[in-house]
Amino acid sequence: IYAGSGGGTMALGAATKTEASALVLGEPAYMILSGVFDALPDGGSFQELKKDLDKYYQSEQKKKLAAVVDRITAPTLLLQGDKSYISDFNHDHLVPVYQKKGKSIIEKVFPGQSHGFYWGRRGADEALVDEIVDYVDEYLKERLNLKPRPIT
């Protein structure tokens, strides 16, 4: 499954309900699955969350995220830039949960990139897109054992 941002969150949810061979996720908004937005006061915004994550990301939200990661069996490749708040959350909170649970995760950081670069947008040039495709291709080749089948 290849997805990014909110789609990465949906891919993660899907991976908790079915067996996936691998997940390749571009800066998934995993914080959504932690329930952290539910902890914001009515009318609370993403900007408020960015200002004081620790105020809203408490033990209940940490348990929710851990429960989601518990149900993932697929190895996960996390594609991240270093100019995104979502990447910071994933690096500081999601990756350690995967590691603590003994789950397979590789975090690949692309310096200078902002949210959405993994789709070839927001300043991602052709050379970077080629680098991403090559990296993902190698990652999947090592993990997928699929034999070609004729189309019938």
mmCIF file with all atom_site columns, C-alpha atoms in Angstrom:
data_model
loop_
_atom_site.group_PDB
_atom_site.id
_atom_site.type_symbol
_atom_site.label_atom_id
_atom_site.label_alt_id
_atom_site.label_comp_id
_atom_site.label_asym_id
_atom_site.label_entity_id
_atom_site.label_seq_id
_atom_site.pdbx_PDB_ins_code
_atom_site.Cartn_x
_atom_site.Cartn_y
_atom_site.Cartn_z
_atom_site.occupancy
_atom_site.B_iso_or_equiv
_atom_site.pdbx_formal_charge
_atom_site.auth_seq_id
_atom_site.auth_comp_id
_atom_site.auth_asym_id
_atom_site.auth_atom_id
_atom_site.pdbx_PDB_model_num
ATOM 1   C CA . ILE A 1 1   ? 0.000   0.000   0.000   1.00 0.00 ? 1   ILE A CA 1
ATOM 2   C CA . TYR A 1 2   ? 1.429   3.407   -1.021  1.00 0.00 ? 2   TYR A CA 1
ATOM 3   C CA . ALA A 1 3   ? -0.248  6.464   0.438   1.00 0.00 ? 3   ALA A CA 1
ATOM 4   C CA . GLY A 1 4   ? 0.515   9.835   1.980   1.00 0.00 ? 4   GLY A CA 1
ATOM 5   C CA . SER A 1 5   ? -0.797  12.320  4.528   1.00 0.00 ? 5   SER A CA 1
ATOM 6   C CA . GLY A 1 6   ? -4.464  11.638  5.320   1.00 0.00 ? 6   GLY A CA 1
ATOM 7   C CA . GLY A 1 7   ? -4.355  8.775   2.822   1.00 0.00 ? 7   GLY A CA 1
ATOM 8   C CA . GLY A 1 8   ? -1.480  7.355   4.833   1.00 0.00 ? 8   GLY A CA 1
ATOM 9   C CA . THR A 1 9   ? -3.753  7.383   7.844   1.00 0.00 ? 9   THR A CA 1
ATOM 10  C CA . MET A 1 10  ? -6.380  5.446   5.876   1.00 0.00 ? 10  MET A CA 1
ATOM 11  C CA . ALA A 1 11  ? -3.731  2.987   4.690   1.00 0.00 ? 11  ALA A CA 1
ATOM 12  C CA . LEU A 1 12  ? -2.663  2.415   8.264   1.00 0.00 ? 12  LEU A CA 1
ATOM 13  C CA . GLY A 1 13  ? -6.273  1.772   9.249   1.00 0.00 ? 13  GLY A CA 1
ATOM 14  C CA . ALA A 1 14  ? -6.633  -0.682  6.368   1.00 0.00 ? 14  ALA A CA 1
ATOM 15  C CA . ALA A 1 15  ? -3.435  -2.454  7.415   1.00 0.00 ? 15  ALA A CA 1
ATOM 16  C CA . THR A 1 16  ? -4.951  -3.087  10.855  1.00 0.00 ? 16  THR A CA 1
ATOM 17  C CA . LYS A 1 17  ? -7.862  -4.974  9.263   1.00 0.00 ? 17  LYS A CA 1
ATOM 18  C CA . THR A 1 18  ? -6.178  -6.945  6.494   1.00 0.00 ? 18  THR A CA 1
ATOM 19  C CA . GLU A 1 19  ? -2.786  -8.406  5.808   1.00 0.00 ? 19  GLU A CA 1
ATOM 20  C CA . ALA A 1 20  ? -0.648  -6.146  3.643   1.00 0.00 ? 20  ALA A CA 1
ATOM 21  C CA . SER A 1 21  ? 2.717   -7.161  2.222   1.00 0.00 ? 21  SER A CA 1
ATOM 22  C CA . ALA A 1 22  ? 4.228   -3.739  2.912   1.00 0.00 ? 22  ALA A CA 1
ATOM 23  C CA . LEU A 1 23  ? 3.290   -0.155  3.670   1.00 0.00 ? 23  LEU A CA 1
ATOM 24  C CA . VAL A 1 24  ? 5.025   2.784   1.987   1.00 0.00 ? 24  VAL A CA 1
ATOM 25  C CA . LEU A 1 25  ? 3.755   5.951   3.619   1.00 0.00 ? 25  LEU A CA 1
ATOM 26  C CA . GLY A 1 26  ? 4.598   9.560   2.891   1.00 0.00 ? 26  GLY A CA 1
ATOM 27  C CA . GLU A 1 27  ? 4.299   11.602  6.051   1.00 0.00 ? 27  GLU A CA 1
ATOM 28  C CA . PRO A 1 28  ? 1.093   9.927   7.201   1.00 0.00 ? 28  PRO A CA 1
ATOM 29  C CA . ALA A 1 29  ? -1.055  11.956  9.570   1.00 0.00 ? 29  ALA A CA 1
ATOM 30  C CA . TYR A 1 30  ? -0.885  9.238   12.214  1.00 0.00 ? 30  TYR A CA 1
ATOM 31  C CA . MET A 1 31  ? -1.760  11.753  14.883  1.00 0.00 ? 31  MET A CA 1
ATOM 32  C CA . ILE A 1 32  ? -5.365  11.456  13.664  1.00 0.00 ? 32  ILE A CA 1
ATOM 33  C CA . LEU A 1 33  ? -5.482  7.812   14.776  1.00 0.00 ? 33  LEU A CA 1
ATOM 34  C CA . SER A 1 34  ? -4.232  8.736   18.229  1.00 0.00 ? 34  SER A CA 1
ATOM 35  C CA . GLY A 1 35  ? -7.409  10.714  18.855  1.00 0.00 ? 35  GLY A CA 1
ATOM 36  C CA . VAL A 1 36  ? -5.397  13.836  19.586  1.00 0.00 ? 36  VAL A CA 1
ATOM 37  C CA . PHE A 1 37  ? -7.803  16.012  17.604  1.00 0.00 ? 37  PHE A CA 1
ATOM 38  C CA . ASP A 1 38  ? -10.653 14.786  19.814  1.00 0.00 ? 38  ASP A CA 1
ATOM 39  C CA . ALA A 1 39  ? -8.760  16.196  22.793  1.00 0.00 ? 39  ALA A CA 1
ATOM 40  C CA . LEU A 1 40  ? -8.813  19.714  21.351  1.00 0.00 ? 40  LEU A CA 1
ATOM 41  C CA . PRO A 1 41  ? -11.538 22.030  22.630  1.00 0.00 ? 41  PRO A CA 1
ATOM 42  C CA . ASP A 1 42  ? -14.444 22.706  20.267  1.00 0.00 ? 42  ASP A CA 1
ATOM 43  C CA . GLY A 1 43  ? -13.171 24.820  17.434  1.00 0.00 ? 43  GLY A CA 1
ATOM 44  C CA . GLY A 1 44  ? -9.563  23.831  18.206  1.00 0.00 ? 44  GLY A CA 1
ATOM 45  C CA . SER A 1 45  ? -7.257  23.869  15.231  1.00 0.00 ? 45  SER A CA 1
ATOM 46  C CA . PHE A 1 46  ? -4.214  22.120  13.885  1.00 0.00 ? 46  PHE A CA 1
ATOM 47  C CA . GLN A 1 47  ? -2.272  25.303  14.658  1.00 0.00 ? 47  GLN A CA 1
ATOM 48  C CA . GLU A 1 48  ? -3.242  25.022  18.327  1.00 0.00 ? 48  GLU A CA 1
ATOM 49  C CA . LEU A 1 49  ? -2.072  21.428  18.338  1.00 0.00 ? 49  LEU A CA 1
ATOM 50  C CA . LYS A 1 50  ? 1.269   22.446  16.821  1.00 0.00 ? 50  LYS A CA 1
ATOM 51  C CA . LYS A 1 51  ? 1.791   25.049  19.534  1.00 0.00 ? 51  LYS A CA 1
ATOM 52  C CA . ASP A 1 52  ? 1.325   22.649  22.454  1.00 0.00 ? 52  ASP A CA 1
ATOM 53  C CA . LEU A 1 53  ? 1.176   19.004  21.402  1.00 0.00 ? 53  LEU A CA 1
ATOM 54  C CA . ASP A 1 54  ? 2.048   17.723  24.885  1.00 0.00 ? 54  ASP A CA 1
ATOM 55  C CA . LYS A 1 55  ? -1.084  19.363  26.266  1.00 0.00 ? 55  LYS A CA 1
ATOM 56  C CA . TYR A 1 56  ? -3.282  17.210  24.002  1.00 0.00 ? 56  TYR A CA 1
ATOM 57  C CA . TYR A 1 57  ? -1.156  14.119  23.332  1.00 0.00 ? 57  TYR A CA 1
ATOM 58  C CA . GLN A 1 58  ? -1.623  12.451  26.698  1.00 0.00 ? 58  GLN A CA 1
ATOM 59  C CA . SER A 1 59  ? -1.654  8.828   27.885  1.00 0.00 ? 59  SER A CA 1
ATOM 60  C CA . GLU A 1 60  ? -5.072  8.091   26.328  1.00 0.00 ? 60  GLU A CA 1
ATOM 61  C CA . GLN A 1 61  ? -3.898  9.227   22.891  1.00 0.00 ? 61  GLN A CA 1
ATOM 62  C CA . LYS A 1 62  ? -0.611  7.340   23.274  1.00 0.00 ? 62  LYS A CA 1
ATOM 63  C CA . LYS A 1 63  ? -2.542  4.155   24.115  1.00 0.00 ? 63  LYS A CA 1
ATOM 64  C CA . LYS A 1 64  ? -4.766  4.580   21.050  1.00 0.00 ? 64  LYS A CA 1
ATOM 65  C CA . LEU A 1 65  ? -1.763  4.955   18.763  1.00 0.00 ? 65  LEU A CA 1
ATOM 66  C CA . ALA A 1 66  ? -0.048  1.943   20.357  1.00 0.00 ? 66  ALA A CA 1
ATOM 67  C CA . ALA A 1 67  ? -3.203  -0.142  19.865  1.00 0.00 ? 67  ALA A CA 1
ATOM 68  C CA . VAL A 1 68  ? -3.231  0.730   16.157  1.00 0.00 ? 68  VAL A CA 1
ATOM 69  C CA . VAL A 1 69  ? 0.441   -0.173  15.746  1.00 0.00 ? 69  VAL A CA 1
ATOM 70  C CA . ASP A 1 70  ? -0.176  -3.456  17.612  1.00 0.00 ? 70  ASP A CA 1
ATOM 71  C CA . ARG A 1 71  ? -2.455  -4.601  14.778  1.00 0.00 ? 71  ARG A CA 1
ATOM 72  C CA . ILE A 1 72  ? -0.041  -3.826  11.942  1.00 0.00 ? 72  ILE A CA 1
ATOM 73  C CA . THR A 1 73  ? 1.878   -6.800  10.596  1.00 0.00 ? 73  THR A CA 1
ATOM 74  C CA . ALA A 1 74  ? 3.309   -5.255  7.424   1.00 0.00 ? 74  ALA A CA 1
ATOM 75  C CA . PRO A 1 75  ? 6.808   -3.805  7.297   1.00 0.00 ? 75  PRO A CA 1
ATOM 76  C CA . THR A 1 76  ? 6.564   -0.043  6.936   1.00 0.00 ? 76  THR A CA 1
ATOM 77  C CA . LEU A 1 77  ? 8.640   2.460   4.999   1.00 0.00 ? 77  LEU A CA 1
ATOM 78  C CA . LEU A 1 78  ? 8.110   6.019   6.173   1.00 0.00 ? 78  LEU A CA 1
ATOM 79  C CA . LEU A 1 79  ? 9.042   8.697   3.601   1.00 0.00 ? 79  LEU A CA 1
ATOM 80  C CA . GLN A 1 80  ? 9.532   12.047  5.288   1.00 0.00 ? 80  GLN A CA 1
ATOM 81  C CA . GLY A 1 81  ? 10.863  15.506  4.618   1.00 0.00 ? 81  GLY A CA 1
ATOM 82  C CA . ASP A 1 82  ? 12.439  17.555  7.363   1.00 0.00 ? 82  ASP A CA 1
ATOM 83  C CA . LYS A 1 83  ? 10.230  20.630  6.924   1.00 0.00 ? 83  LYS A CA 1
ATOM 84  C CA . SER A 1 84  ? 6.886   19.293  8.145   1.00 0.00 ? 84  SER A CA 1
ATOM 85  C CA . TYR A 1 85  ? 5.234   19.238  11.535  1.00 0.00 ? 85  TYR A CA 1
ATOM 86  C CA . ILE A 1 86  ? 3.680   15.882  10.668  1.00 0.00 ? 86  ILE A CA 1
ATOM 87  C CA . SER A 1 87  ? 7.158   14.466  10.080  1.00 0.00 ? 87  SER A CA 1
ATOM 88  C CA . ASP A 1 88  ? 8.225   15.725  13.503  1.00 0.00 ? 88  ASP A CA 1
ATOM 89  C CA . PHE A 1 89  ? 5.246   13.978  15.120  1.00 0.00 ? 89  PHE A CA 1
ATOM 90  C CA . ASN A 1 90  ? 5.948   10.757  13.236  1.00 0.00 ? 90  ASN A CA 1
ATOM 91  C CA . HIS A 1 91  ? 9.644   10.834  14.133  1.00 0.00 ? 91  HIS A CA 1
ATOM 92  C CA . ASP A 1 92  ? 9.083   11.699  17.796  1.00 0.00 ? 92  ASP A CA 1
ATOM 93  C CA . HIS A 1 93  ? 6.004   9.573   18.481  1.00 0.00 ? 93  HIS A CA 1
ATOM 94  C CA . LEU A 1 94  ? 5.152   7.042   15.766  1.00 0.00 ? 94  LEU A CA 1
ATOM 95  C CA . VAL A 1 95  ? 8.594   5.590   15.020  1.00 0.00 ? 95  VAL A CA 1
ATOM 96  C CA . PRO A 1 96  ? 9.357   4.930   18.715  1.00 0.00 ? 96  PRO A CA 1
ATOM 97  C CA . VAL A 1 97  ? 6.008   3.112   19.128  1.00 0.00 ? 97  VAL A CA 1
ATOM 98  C CA . TYR A 1 98  ? 6.845   0.855   16.175  1.00 0.00 ? 98  TYR A CA 1
ATOM 99  C CA . GLN A 1 99  ? 10.305  0.199   17.623  1.00 0.00 ? 99  GLN A CA 1
ATOM 100 C CA . LYS A 1 100 ? 9.042   -0.453  21.149  1.00 0.00 ? 100 LYS A CA 1
ATOM 101 C CA . LYS A 1 101 ? 6.565   -2.994  19.769  1.00 0.00 ? 101 LYS A CA 1
ATOM 102 C CA . GLY A 1 102 ? 9.258   -4.702  17.681  1.00 0.00 ? 102 GLY A CA 1
ATOM 103 C CA . LYS A 1 103 ? 7.535   -3.740  14.418  1.00 0.00 ? 103 LYS A CA 1
ATOM 104 C CA . SER A 1 104 ? 9.473   -3.228  11.205  1.00 0.00 ? 104 SER A CA 1
ATOM 105 C CA . ILE A 1 105 ? 9.807   0.440   10.246  1.00 0.00 ? 105 ILE A CA 1
ATOM 106 C CA . ILE A 1 106 ? 12.369  2.323   8.216   1.00 0.00 ? 106 ILE A CA 1
ATOM 107 C CA . GLU A 1 107 ? 12.266  6.108   8.318   1.00 0.00 ? 107 GLU A CA 1
ATOM 108 C CA . LYS A 1 108 ? 13.794  7.649   5.184   1.00 0.00 ? 108 LYS A CA 1
ATOM 109 C CA . VAL A 1 109 ? 14.237  11.408  5.496   1.00 0.00 ? 109 VAL A CA 1
ATOM 110 C CA . PHE A 1 110 ? 14.621  13.578  2.404   1.00 0.00 ? 110 PHE A CA 1
ATOM 111 C CA . PRO A 1 111 ? 16.344  16.787  3.568   1.00 0.00 ? 111 PRO A CA 1
ATOM 112 C CA . GLY A 1 112 ? 14.827  20.100  2.535   1.00 0.00 ? 112 GLY A CA 1
ATOM 113 C CA . GLN A 1 113 ? 11.466  18.582  1.591   1.00 0.00 ? 113 GLN A CA 1
ATOM 114 C CA . SER A 1 114 ? 8.071   19.681  2.858   1.00 0.00 ? 114 SER A CA 1
ATOM 115 C CA . HIS A 1 115 ? 4.794   17.826  3.179   1.00 0.00 ? 115 HIS A CA 1
ATOM 116 C CA . GLY A 1 116 ? 3.632   16.224  -0.068  1.00 0.00 ? 116 GLY A CA 1
ATOM 117 C CA . PHE A 1 117 ? 7.031   15.880  -1.776  1.00 0.00 ? 117 PHE A CA 1
ATOM 118 C CA . TYR A 1 118 ? 6.537   12.091  -2.147  1.00 0.00 ? 118 TYR A CA 1
ATOM 119 C CA . TRP A 1 119 ? 3.938   12.792  -4.871  1.00 0.00 ? 119 TRP A CA 1
ATOM 120 C CA . GLY A 1 120 ? 6.454   14.816  -6.884  1.00 0.00 ? 120 GLY A CA 1
ATOM 121 C CA . ARG A 1 121 ? 5.054   18.155  -5.705  1.00 0.00 ? 121 ARG A CA 1
ATOM 122 C CA . ARG A 1 122 ? 6.120   21.125  -3.625  1.00 0.00 ? 122 ARG A CA 1
ATOM 123 C CA . GLY A 1 123 ? 9.608   21.555  -4.958  1.00 0.00 ? 123 GLY A CA 1
ATOM 124 C CA . ALA A 1 124 ? 10.341  17.909  -5.706  1.00 0.00 ? 124 ALA A CA 1
ATOM 125 C CA . ASP A 1 125 ? 12.219  17.908  -9.004  1.00 0.00 ? 125 ASP A CA 1
ATOM 126 C CA . GLU A 1 126 ? 12.576  15.020  -11.435 1.00 0.00 ? 126 GLU A CA 1
ATOM 127 C CA . ALA A 1 127 ? 15.846  13.871  -9.843  1.00 0.00 ? 127 ALA A CA 1
ATOM 128 C CA . LEU A 1 128 ? 14.192  13.625  -6.427  1.00 0.00 ? 128 LEU A CA 1
ATOM 129 C CA . VAL A 1 129 ? 11.208  11.745  -7.843  1.00 0.00 ? 129 VAL A CA 1
ATOM 130 C CA . ASP A 1 130 ? 13.639  9.286   -9.474  1.00 0.00 ? 130 ASP A CA 1
ATOM 131 C CA . GLU A 1 131 ? 15.434  8.887   -6.134  1.00 0.00 ? 131 GLU A CA 1
ATOM 132 C CA . ILE A 1 132 ? 12.145  8.193   -4.337  1.00 0.00 ? 132 ILE A CA 1
ATOM 133 C CA . VAL A 1 133 ? 11.012  5.683   -6.971  1.00 0.00 ? 133 VAL A CA 1
ATOM 134 C CA . ASP A 1 134 ? 14.373  3.876   -6.847  1.00 0.00 ? 134 ASP A CA 1
ATOM 135 C CA . TYR A 1 135 ? 14.376  3.780   -3.033  1.00 0.00 ? 135 TYR A CA 1
ATOM 136 C CA . VAL A 1 136 ? 10.798  2.475   -2.840  1.00 0.00 ? 136 VAL A CA 1
ATOM 137 C CA . ASP A 1 137 ? 11.494  -0.059  -5.595  1.00 0.00 ? 137 ASP A CA 1
ATOM 138 C CA . GLU A 1 138 ? 14.492  -1.485  -3.704  1.00 0.00 ? 138 GLU A CA 1
ATOM 139 C CA . TYR A 1 139 ? 12.526  -1.535  -0.440  1.00 0.00 ? 139 TYR A CA 1
ATOM 140 C CA . LEU A 1 140 ? 9.663   -3.462  -2.022  1.00 0.00 ? 140 LEU A CA 1
ATOM 141 C CA . LYS A 1 141 ? 11.895  -5.875  -3.951  1.00 0.00 ? 141 LYS A CA 1
ATOM 142 C CA . GLU A 1 142 ? 13.399  -6.984  -0.650  1.00 0.00 ? 142 GLU A CA 1
ATOM 143 C CA . ARG A 1 143 ? 9.994   -7.548  0.947   1.00 0.00 ? 143 ARG A CA 1
ATOM 144 C CA . LEU A 1 144 ? 7.613   -8.720  -1.738  1.00 0.00 ? 144 LEU A CA 1
ATOM 145 C CA . ASN A 1 145 ? 7.772   -12.245 -2.992  1.00 0.00 ? 145 ASN A CA 1
ATOM 146 C CA . LEU A 1 146 ? 5.299   -12.014 -5.817  1.00 0.00 ? 146 LEU A CA 1
ATOM 147 C CA . LYS A 1 147 ? 5.531   -14.109 -8.906  1.00 0.00 ? 147 LYS A CA 1
ATOM 148 C CA . PRO A 1 148 ? 4.250   -12.686 -12.216 1.00 0.00 ? 148 PRO A CA 1
ATOM 149 C CA . ARG A 1 149 ? 0.873   -14.028 -13.290 1.00 0.00 ? 149 ARG A CA 1
ATOM 150 C CA . PRO A 1 150 ? -0.586  -13.901 -16.773 1.00 0.00 ? 150 PRO A CA 1
ATOM 151 C CA . ILE A 1 151 ? -3.573  -11.651 -17.236 1.00 0.00 ? 151 ILE A CA 1
ATOM 152 C CA . THR A 1 152 ? -6.609  -13.732 -18.082 1.00 0.00 ? 152 THR A CA 1
#
